[in-house]
């Protein structure tokens, strides 16, 4: 039991940050039971949790307070079935600050903006706002928060929630770290801005045909660093995996067809050889080249076709 205890402690310590990468076309597969990630800008060192031998949670050094931003926006694509968790959280922004921002799902989306989750607000994207957003396998979510008006709004695909006033004014500290640790599933295309997006900008993100025409001002999937805790997996998104499988299937079909063509060609050659031998035996012709020309309807020794051979 002591061994298992220390295994749980050290498996929760994050791995060193990976160098900045372009993760376009990639997704992380997460696990509720020990597979989560932290994302942050290149050349940034996030606070590292320190394991405590007497408690099962971790303390961190708070992120230094920065001047208030105009607000924030977070957009992401995710997939999950929510089977193993009743109130799963999708992400936590600025986890080391005094007021981390956490988004979760429980029938509707819920947003918590204090460390102890006493300050919550529920957002239901039930109003169809755009018609040009194409269907997609991903759940596409954007949340925007305007610090000047204290208004928050959530968007998902073609739908949006109503704009809601936060009960308590929220100012983002600006800690550029976002963690994903509350569900089984996949996440991709994560973007964070330090201002509230306009509707047109949200539409650009929601529409798959345009989803590489934007970059988060704080975090962008096209140039990002990350650290892992547990056993999350970085792999190609489903669309690329499906395309690769289709190419492999097409290549196998092409190879099989080519082999069949070769077999047919070889069979045809043998058939022609048998016909040539039969003509030679029937007509008493020993000039093979002559007979081959005869079969191809080329005159040779005044013999034009099989009938001529038979009559001569």
C-alpha atoms as a printed R data frame, in Angstrom:
    type eleno elety resid chain resno       x       y       z
1   ATOM     1    CA   UNK     A     1   0.000   0.000   0.000
2   ATOM     2    CA   UNK     A     2   2.872   2.355   0.741
3   ATOM     3    CA   UNK     A     3   4.283   1.711  -2.736
4   ATOM     4    CA   UNK     A     4   0.927   2.493  -4.360
5   ATOM     5    CA   UNK     A     5   0.670   5.688  -2.307
6   ATOM     6    CA   UNK     A     6   4.013   7.022  -3.531
7   ATOM     7    CA   UNK     A     7   3.198   5.915  -7.098
8   ATOM     8    CA   UNK     A     8   0.063   8.052  -7.000
9   ATOM     9    CA   UNK     A     9   2.035  11.014  -5.687
10  ATOM    10    CA   UNK     A    10   4.807  10.913  -8.251
11  ATOM    11    CA   UNK     A    11   2.522  10.063 -11.183
12  ATOM    12    CA   UNK     A    12   0.739  13.353 -10.459
13  ATOM    13    CA   UNK     A    13   3.901  15.407 -10.839
14  ATOM    14    CA   UNK     A    14   3.866  17.006 -14.308
15  ATOM    15    CA   UNK     A    15   6.534  16.257 -16.857
16  ATOM    16    CA   UNK     A    16   8.912  19.040 -17.921
17  ATOM    17    CA   UNK     A    17   7.471  21.423 -20.484
18  ATOM    18    CA   UNK     A    18   7.792  20.353 -24.098
19  ATOM    19    CA   UNK     A    19   9.361  22.760 -26.608
20  ATOM    20    CA   UNK     A    20   7.015  25.007 -28.543
21  ATOM    21    CA   UNK     A    21   5.193  23.137 -31.296
22  ATOM    22    CA   UNK     A    22   2.672  23.716 -34.042
23  ATOM    23    CA   UNK     A    23  -0.184  21.425 -33.004
24  ATOM    24    CA   UNK     A    24  -2.445  22.088 -35.992
25  ATOM    25    CA   UNK     A    25  -4.001  18.763 -36.963
26  ATOM    26    CA   UNK     A    26  -3.237  17.252 -33.526
27  ATOM    27    CA   UNK     A    27  -5.395  16.410 -30.518
28  ATOM    28    CA   UNK     A    28  -4.785  15.297 -26.941
29  ATOM    29    CA   UNK     A    29  -6.603  12.246 -25.652
30  ATOM    30    CA   UNK     A    30  -7.216  12.764 -21.931
31  ATOM    31    CA   UNK     A    31  -8.176  10.469 -19.069
32  ATOM    32    CA   UNK     A    32 -10.207  11.259 -15.986
33  ATOM    33    CA   UNK     A    33  -8.026   8.779 -14.099
34  ATOM    34    CA   UNK     A    34  -4.664  10.416 -14.541
35  ATOM    35    CA   UNK     A    35  -4.198  11.929 -17.979
36  ATOM    36    CA   UNK     A    36  -4.241  15.721 -18.131
37  ATOM    37    CA   UNK     A    37  -2.307  18.561 -19.734
38  ATOM    38    CA   UNK     A    38  -1.250  22.143 -19.061
39  ATOM    39    CA   UNK     A    39  -0.784  24.531 -21.978
40  ATOM    40    CA   UNK     A    40   1.201  27.766 -21.879
41  ATOM    41    CA   UNK     A    41   3.082  30.126 -24.222
42  ATOM    42    CA   UNK     A    42   6.614  29.357 -25.415
43  ATOM    43    CA   UNK     A    43   9.409  30.648 -23.172
44  ATOM    44    CA   UNK     A    44   7.044  30.715 -20.177
45  ATOM    45    CA   UNK     A    45   7.683  28.665 -17.031
46  ATOM    46    CA   UNK     A    46   4.419  27.886 -15.234
47  ATOM    47    CA   UNK     A    47   4.457  27.392 -11.446
48  ATOM    48    CA   UNK     A    48   5.189  23.777 -10.576
49  ATOM    49    CA   UNK     A    49   2.987  22.000  -8.018
50  ATOM    50    CA   UNK     A    50   4.778  20.704  -4.940
51  ATOM    51    CA   UNK     A    51   3.581  17.312  -3.653
52  ATOM    52    CA   UNK     A    52   2.715  17.251   0.036
53  ATOM    53    CA   UNK     A    53   3.407  14.003   1.951
54  ATOM    54    CA   UNK     A    54   0.528  14.603   4.364
55  ATOM    55    CA   UNK     A    55  -2.205  15.720   1.962
56  ATOM    56    CA   UNK     A    56  -3.614  14.449  -1.336
57  ATOM    57    CA   UNK     A    57  -3.640  17.844  -3.053
58  ATOM    58    CA   UNK     A    58  -0.932  20.215  -4.192
59  ATOM    59    CA   UNK     A    59  -0.029  23.803  -3.460
60  ATOM    60    CA   UNK     A    60   1.355  26.214  -6.021
61  ATOM    61    CA   UNK     A    61   2.986  29.599  -6.011
62  ATOM    62    CA   UNK     A    62   0.354  32.201  -6.983
63  ATOM    63    CA   UNK     A    63   0.857  33.945 -10.284
64  ATOM    64    CA   UNK     A    64   1.970  37.558  -9.759
65  ATOM    65    CA   UNK     A    65  -0.856  40.036 -10.192
66  ATOM    66    CA   UNK     A    66  -0.883  41.820 -13.550
67  ATOM    67    CA   UNK     A    67  -2.773  44.910 -14.689
68  ATOM    68    CA   UNK     A    68  -6.403  44.015 -15.449
69  ATOM    69    CA   UNK     A    69  -7.135  43.028 -19.034
70  ATOM    70    CA   UNK     A    70 -10.121  44.124 -21.118
71  ATOM    71    CA   UNK     A    71 -11.490  40.654 -20.580
72  ATOM    72    CA   UNK     A    72 -10.800  37.274 -22.106
73  ATOM    73    CA   UNK     A    73 -11.983  34.720 -24.640
74  ATOM    74    CA   UNK     A    74 -11.331  30.975 -24.734
75  ATOM    75    CA   UNK     A    75 -12.212  28.779 -27.718
76  ATOM    76    CA   UNK     A    76 -11.690  25.045 -28.064
77  ATOM    77    CA   UNK     A    77 -12.983  21.881 -29.669
78  ATOM    78    CA   UNK     A    78 -13.574  18.814 -27.548
79  ATOM    79    CA   UNK     A    79 -15.214  15.379 -27.572
80  ATOM    80    CA   UNK     A    80 -16.415  13.407 -24.553
81  ATOM    81    CA   UNK     A    81 -19.270  11.135 -23.513
82  ATOM    82    CA   UNK     A    82 -19.407  12.317 -19.859
83  ATOM    83    CA   UNK     A    83 -20.001   8.717 -18.741
84  ATOM    84    CA   UNK     A    84 -17.562   8.649 -15.834
85  ATOM    85    CA   UNK     A    85 -18.161  12.064 -14.307
86  ATOM    86    CA   UNK     A    86 -21.355  13.757 -13.114
87  ATOM    87    CA   UNK     A    87 -20.196  17.387 -13.303
88  ATOM    88    CA   UNK     A    88 -17.058  17.310 -15.437
89  ATOM    89    CA   UNK     A    89 -14.928  20.393 -15.809
90  ATOM    90    CA   UNK     A    90 -13.604  21.120 -19.263
91  ATOM    91    CA   UNK     A    91 -10.751  23.475 -18.440
92  ATOM    92    CA   UNK     A    92  -9.310  25.804 -15.808
93  ATOM    93    CA   UNK     A    93  -7.672  29.042 -16.896
94  ATOM    94    CA   UNK     A    94  -4.995  30.548 -14.624
95  ATOM    95    CA   UNK     A    95  -5.049  27.667 -12.116
96  ATOM    96    CA   UNK     A    96  -2.412  29.259  -9.831
97  ATOM    97    CA   UNK     A    97  -4.149  32.618  -9.492
98  ATOM    98    CA   UNK     A    98  -6.474  33.670  -6.689
99  ATOM    99    CA   UNK     A    99  -9.465  33.609  -9.067
100 ATOM   100    CA   UNK     A   100  -9.039  30.769 -11.611
101 ATOM   101    CA   UNK     A   101 -11.708  30.511 -14.288
102 ATOM   102    CA   UNK     A   102 -13.223  27.030 -14.664
103 ATOM   103    CA   UNK     A   103 -15.694  25.864 -17.316
104 ATOM   104    CA   UNK     A   104 -17.688  22.662 -16.810
105 ATOM   105    CA   UNK     A   105 -20.860  20.912 -17.964
106 ATOM   106    CA   UNK     A   106 -23.876  19.788 -15.960
107 ATOM   107    CA   UNK     A   107 -26.900  19.774 -18.233
108 ATOM   108    CA   UNK     A   108 -25.886  23.297 -19.207
109 ATOM   109    CA   UNK     A   109 -22.430  24.845 -19.024
110 ATOM   110    CA   UNK     A   110 -21.319  26.282 -15.710
111 ATOM   111    CA   UNK     A   111 -18.613  28.866 -15.148
112 ATOM   112    CA   UNK     A   112 -16.784  29.272 -11.854
113 ATOM   113    CA   UNK     A   113 -14.519  32.257 -11.270
114 ATOM   114    CA   UNK     A   114 -13.100  31.823  -7.796
115 ATOM   115    CA   UNK     A   115 -10.823  29.220  -6.252
116 ATOM   116    CA   UNK     A   116 -13.529  27.637  -4.064
117 ATOM   117    CA   UNK     A   117 -16.254  27.655  -6.743
118 ATOM   118    CA   UNK     A   118 -18.653  29.725  -4.691
119 ATOM   119    CA   UNK     A   119 -19.126  32.185  -7.554
120 ATOM   120    CA   UNK     A   120 -20.858  30.244 -10.337
121 ATOM   121    CA   UNK     A   121 -23.016  31.137 -13.300
122 ATOM   122    CA   UNK     A   122 -24.905  28.848 -15.714
123 ATOM   123    CA   UNK     A   123 -24.920  29.364 -19.469
124 ATOM   124    CA   UNK     A   124 -27.151  27.492 -21.933
125 ATOM   125    CA   UNK     A   125 -26.361  27.909 -25.668
126 ATOM   126    CA   UNK     A   126 -29.931  27.380 -26.918
127 ATOM   127    CA   UNK     A   127 -30.430  30.344 -29.273
128 ATOM   128    CA   UNK     A   128 -29.650  29.657 -32.932
129 ATOM   129    CA   UNK     A   129 -27.613  32.621 -34.070
130 ATOM   130    CA   UNK     A   130 -25.754  31.528 -37.228
131 ATOM   131    CA   UNK     A   131 -26.977  29.394 -40.107
132 ATOM   132    CA   UNK     A   132 -23.741  29.175 -42.102
133 ATOM   133    CA   UNK     A   133 -21.825  27.108 -39.526
134 ATOM   134    CA   UNK     A   134 -21.305  23.649 -41.053
135 ATOM   135    CA   UNK     A   135 -21.821  20.464 -39.002
136 ATOM   136    CA   UNK     A   136 -18.732  19.063 -37.339
137 ATOM   137    CA   UNK     A   137 -17.867  16.026 -35.200
138 ATOM   138    CA   UNK     A   138 -16.408  18.333 -32.530
139 ATOM   139    CA   UNK     A   139 -18.200  20.242 -29.812
140 ATOM   140    CA   UNK     A   140 -17.030  23.792 -30.551
141 ATOM   141    CA   UNK     A   141 -17.169  26.185 -27.621
142 ATOM   142    CA   UNK     A   142 -16.171  29.818 -27.181
143 ATOM   143    CA   UNK     A   143 -16.647  31.788 -23.991
144 ATOM   144    CA   UNK     A   144 -16.179  35.551 -23.880
145 ATOM   145    CA   UNK     A   145 -15.963  37.787 -20.829
146 ATOM   146    CA   UNK     A   146 -15.945  41.587 -20.986
147 ATOM   147    CA   UNK     A   147 -14.369  43.087 -17.862
148 ATOM   148    CA   UNK     A   148 -15.628  46.617 -18.617
149 ATOM   149    CA   UNK     A   149 -19.300  45.564 -18.666
150 ATOM   150    CA   UNK     A   150 -18.928  42.428 -16.485
151 ATOM   151    CA   UNK     A   151 -20.852  40.436 -19.120
152 ATOM   152    CA   UNK     A   152 -20.181  36.818 -20.047
153 ATOM   153    CA   UNK     A   153 -21.554  34.812 -22.990
154 ATOM   154    CA   UNK     A   154 -21.029  31.289 -24.324
155 ATOM   155    CA   UNK     A   155 -21.215  30.025 -27.920
156 ATOM   156    CA   UNK     A   156 -21.400  26.457 -29.196
157 ATOM   157    CA   UNK     A   157 -21.583  25.690 -32.913
158 ATOM   158    CA   UNK     A   158 -24.507  27.633 -34.387
159 ATOM   159    CA   UNK     A   159 -25.931  28.504 -30.960
160 ATOM   160    CA   UNK     A   160 -25.312  31.063 -28.262
161 ATOM   161    CA   UNK     A   161 -26.430  31.696 -24.706
162 ATOM   162    CA   UNK     A   162 -27.953  34.936 -23.542
163 ATOM   163    CA   UNK     A   163 -25.550  37.555 -22.253
164 ATOM   164    CA   UNK     A   164 -25.358  37.406 -18.469
165 ATOM   165    CA   UNK     A   165 -24.049  39.803 -15.867
166 ATOM   166    CA   UNK     A   166 -21.660  38.239 -13.394
167 ATOM   167    CA   UNK     A   167 -22.821  38.562  -9.776
168 ATOM   168    CA   UNK     A   168 -19.301  39.589  -8.788
169 ATOM   169    CA   UNK     A   169 -16.965  41.650 -10.928
170 ATOM   170    CA   UNK     A   170 -14.198  39.550 -12.445
171 ATOM   171    CA   UNK     A   171 -10.769  40.756 -13.548
172 ATOM   172    CA   UNK     A   172  -8.456  38.262 -15.172
173 ATOM   173    CA   UNK     A   173  -4.923  38.209 -13.771
174 ATOM   174    CA   UNK     A   174  -3.514  37.244 -17.126
175 ATOM   175    CA   UNK     A   175  -1.735  34.042 -16.066
176 ATOM   176    CA   UNK     A   176  -1.319  32.386 -19.505
177 ATOM   177    CA   UNK     A   177  -1.854  28.783 -18.402
178 ATOM   178    CA   UNK     A   178  -4.847  26.569 -19.146
179 ATOM   179    CA   UNK     A   179  -5.280  23.020 -17.821
180 ATOM   180    CA   UNK     A   180  -7.505  20.123 -18.915
181 ATOM   181    CA   UNK     A   181  -8.015  17.387 -16.362
182 ATOM   182    CA   UNK     A   182 -11.685  16.671 -15.738
183 ATOM   183    CA   UNK     A   183 -12.927  14.210 -18.366
184 ATOM   184    CA   UNK     A   184 -12.264  11.317 -20.734
185 ATOM   185    CA   UNK     A   185 -12.053  12.542 -24.295
186 ATOM   186    CA   UNK     A   186 -10.144  14.692 -26.745
187 ATOM   187    CA   UNK     A   187  -9.317  18.397 -27.049
188 ATOM   188    CA   UNK     A   188  -7.854  20.341 -29.955
189 ATOM   189    CA   UNK     A   189  -7.493  23.810 -31.473
190 ATOM   190    CA   UNK     A   190  -7.308  25.701 -28.159
191 ATOM   191    CA   UNK     A   191  -7.053  29.494 -28.432
192 ATOM   192    CA   UNK     A   192  -7.000  32.179 -25.699
193 ATOM   193    CA   UNK     A   193  -7.332  35.951 -26.155
194 ATOM   194    CA   UNK     A   194  -6.941  38.742 -23.595
195 ATOM   195    CA   UNK     A   195 -10.053  40.547 -24.832
196 ATOM   196    CA   UNK     A   196 -13.687  39.600 -25.612
197 ATOM   197    CA   UNK     A   197 -14.131  38.414 -29.196
198 ATOM   198    CA   UNK     A   198 -16.617  40.074 -31.519
199 ATOM   199    CA   UNK     A   199 -19.377  37.959 -33.049
200 ATOM   200    CA   UNK     A   200 -17.632  37.863 -36.421
201 ATOM   201    CA   UNK     A   201 -14.467  36.520 -34.793
202 ATOM   202    CA   UNK     A   202 -16.449  33.824 -33.008
203 ATOM   203    CA   UNK     A   203 -18.051  32.845 -36.336
204 ATOM   204    CA   UNK     A   204 -14.605  32.491 -37.911
205 ATOM   205    CA   UNK     A   205 -13.676  30.004 -35.230
206 ATOM   206    CA   UNK     A   206 -16.923  28.030 -35.401
207 ATOM   207    CA   UNK     A   207 -16.789  27.576 -39.158
208 ATOM   208    CA   UNK     A   208 -14.421  24.681 -39.981
209 ATOM   209    CA   UNK     A   209 -13.594  26.151 -43.391
210 ATOM   210    CA   UNK     A   210 -12.024  29.148 -41.680
211 ATOM   211    CA   UNK     A   211 -10.558  27.605 -38.586
212 ATOM   212    CA   UNK     A   212  -6.909  28.254 -39.437
213 ATOM   213    CA   UNK     A   213  -7.379  31.968 -40.110
214 ATOM   214    CA   UNK     A   214  -7.133  33.078 -36.482
215 ATOM   215    CA   UNK     A   215  -4.610  33.074 -33.655
216 ATOM   216    CA   UNK     A   216  -5.200  33.606 -29.966
217 ATOM   217    CA   UNK     A   217  -3.373  36.653 -28.620
218 ATOM   218    CA   UNK     A   218  -2.310  34.795 -25.437
219 ATOM   219    CA   UNK     A   219  -2.313  31.132 -26.485
220 ATOM   220    CA   UNK     A   220  -2.530  29.700 -29.980
221 ATOM   221    CA   UNK     A   221  -2.600  26.053 -31.050
222 ATOM   222    CA   UNK     A   222  -0.216  26.886 -33.882
223 ATOM   223    CA   UNK     A   223   2.660  27.727 -31.503
224 ATOM   224    CA   UNK     A   224   2.337  26.420 -27.964
225 ATOM   225    CA   UNK     A   225   4.174  24.573 -25.188
226 ATOM   226    CA   UNK     A   226   2.694  21.964 -22.870
227 ATOM   227    CA   UNK     A   227   3.412  19.702 -19.931
228 ATOM   228    CA   UNK     A   228   1.817  16.325 -19.242
229 ATOM   229    CA   UNK     A   229   0.652  14.658 -16.077
230 ATOM   230    CA   UNK     A   230  -0.184  10.980 -16.108
231 ATOM   231    CA   UNK     A   231  -0.728   9.331 -19.489
232 ATOM   232    CA   UNK     A   232  -2.387  11.710 -21.996
233 ATOM   233    CA   UNK     A   233  -1.756  10.949 -25.656
234 ATOM   234    CA   UNK     A   234  -0.894  13.376 -28.472
235 ATOM   235    CA   UNK     A   235  -2.113  12.079 -31.835
236 ATOM   236    CA   UNK     A   236  -3.606  13.137 -35.179
237 ATOM   237    CA   UNK     A   237  -7.159  14.477 -35.134
238 ATOM   238    CA   UNK     A   238  -9.910  12.106 -36.269
239 ATOM   239    CA   UNK     A   239 -10.206  13.767 -39.679
240 ATOM   240    CA   UNK     A   240  -6.542  13.100 -40.508
241 ATOM   241    CA   UNK     A   241  -6.732   9.548 -39.167
242 ATOM   242    CA   UNK     A   242  -9.767   8.877 -41.379
243 ATOM   243    CA   UNK     A   243  -8.059  10.386 -44.425
244 ATOM   244    CA   UNK     A   244  -4.934   8.311 -43.794
245 ATOM   245    CA   UNK     A   245  -7.007   5.137 -43.470
246 ATOM   246    CA   UNK     A   246  -8.760   5.992 -46.761
247 ATOM   247    CA   UNK     A   247  -5.430   6.497 -48.520
248 ATOM   248    CA   UNK     A   248  -4.126   3.165 -47.220
249 ATOM   249    CA   UNK     A   249  -7.314   1.430 -48.356
250 ATOM   250    CA   UNK     A   250  -7.049   3.065 -51.772
251 ATOM   251    CA   UNK     A   251  -3.396   2.065 -52.053
252 ATOM   252    CA   UNK     A   252  -4.250  -1.548 -51.207
253 ATOM   253    CA   UNK     A   253  -7.045  -1.540 -53.802
254 ATOM   254    CA   UNK     A   254  -4.689  -0.064 -56.408
255 ATOM   255    CA   UNK     A   255  -2.024  -2.687 -55.611
256 ATOM   256    CA   UNK     A   256  -4.576  -5.497 -55.829
257 ATOM   257    CA   UNK     A   257  -5.905  -4.155 -59.114
258 ATOM   258    CA   UNK     A   258  -2.397  -3.929 -60.501
259 ATOM   259    CA   UNK     A   259  -1.674  -7.518 -59.492
260 ATOM   260    CA   UNK     A   260  -4.910  -8.635 -61.147
261 ATOM   261    CA   UNK     A   261  -3.951  -6.734 -64.311
262 ATOM   262    CA   UNK     A   262  -0.555  -8.425 -64.327
263 ATOM   263    CA   UNK     A   263  -2.177 -11.836 -63.886
264 ATOM   264    CA   UNK     A   264  -4.585 -11.049 -66.713
265 ATOM   265    CA   UNK     A   265  -1.722  -9.933 -68.938
266 ATOM   266    CA   UNK     A   266   0.200 -13.099 -68.191
267 ATOM   267    CA   UNK     A   267  -2.900 -15.203 -68.872
268 ATOM   268    CA   UNK     A   268  -3.507 -13.333 -72.140
269 ATOM   269    CA   UNK     A   269   0.088 -13.928 -73.201
270 ATOM   270    CA   UNK     A   270  -0.211 -17.653 -72.551
271 ATOM   271    CA   UNK     A   271  -3.524 -17.745 -74.422
272 ATOM   272    CA   UNK     A   272  -1.967 -16.042 -77.441
273 ATOM   273    CA   UNK     A   273   0.947 -18.475 -77.306
274 ATOM   274    CA   UNK     A   274  -1.448 -21.440 -77.368
275 ATOM   275    CA   UNK     A   275  -3.318 -19.945 -80.329
276 ATOM   276    CA   UNK     A   276  -0.042 -19.390 -82.188
277 ATOM   277    CA   UNK     A   277   1.082 -22.969 -81.608
278 ATOM   278    CA   UNK     A   278  -2.292 -24.282 -82.801
279 ATOM   279    CA   UNK     A   279  -2.084 -22.233 -86.005
280 ATOM   280    CA   UNK     A   280   1.463 -23.429 -86.678
281 ATOM   281    CA   UNK     A   281   0.490 -27.048 -86.209
282 ATOM   282    CA   UNK     A   282  -2.588 -26.667 -88.396
283 ATOM   283    CA   UNK     A   283  -0.911 -24.831 -91.261
284 ATOM   284    CA   UNK     A   284   2.516 -26.379 -91.059
285 ATOM   285    CA   UNK     A   285   4.067 -22.949 -90.695
286 ATOM   286    CA   UNK     A   286   7.432 -22.833 -88.961
287 ATOM   287    CA   UNK     A   287   8.018 -19.079 -89.160
288 ATOM   288    CA   UNK     A   288   6.771 -17.960 -85.760
289 ATOM   289    CA   UNK     A   289   7.146 -14.273 -86.614
290 ATOM   290    CA   UNK     A   290   4.979 -14.834 -89.688
291 ATOM   291    CA   UNK     A   291   2.233 -16.515 -87.695
292 ATOM   292    CA   UNK     A   292   2.283 -13.748 -85.056
293 ATOM   293    CA   UNK     A   293   1.802 -11.191 -87.811
294 ATOM   294    CA   UNK     A   294  -0.953 -13.327 -89.247
295 ATOM   295    CA   UNK     A   295  -2.811 -13.414 -85.943
296 ATOM   296    CA   UNK     A   296  -2.551  -9.639 -85.724
297 ATOM   297    CA   UNK     A   297  -4.061  -9.359 -89.247
298 ATOM   298    CA   UNK     A   298  -0.765  -8.352 -90.868
299 ATOM   299    CA   UNK     A   299  -0.237 -10.075 -94.260
300 ATOM   300    CA   UNK     A   300   2.570 -12.597 -94.252
301 ATOM   301    CA   UNK     A   301   3.184 -15.131 -97.029
302 ATOM   302    CA   UNK     A   302  -0.231 -14.162 -98.451
303 ATOM   303    CA   UNK     A   303  -1.910 -15.509 -95.287
304 ATOM   304    CA   UNK     A   304  -4.271 -12.935 -93.788
305 ATOM   305    CA   UNK     A   305  -6.165 -14.822 -91.116
306 ATOM   306    CA   UNK     A   306  -6.972 -18.157 -89.611
307 ATOM   307    CA   UNK     A   307  -9.343 -18.996 -92.438
308 ATOM   308    CA   UNK     A   308  -6.558 -18.491 -94.976
309 ATOM   309    CA   UNK     A   309  -4.355 -20.838 -93.002
310 ATOM   310    CA   UNK     A   310  -7.073 -23.479 -92.988
311 ATOM   311    CA   UNK     A   311  -7.802 -23.151 -96.721
312 ATOM   312    CA   UNK     A   312  -4.132 -23.148 -97.642
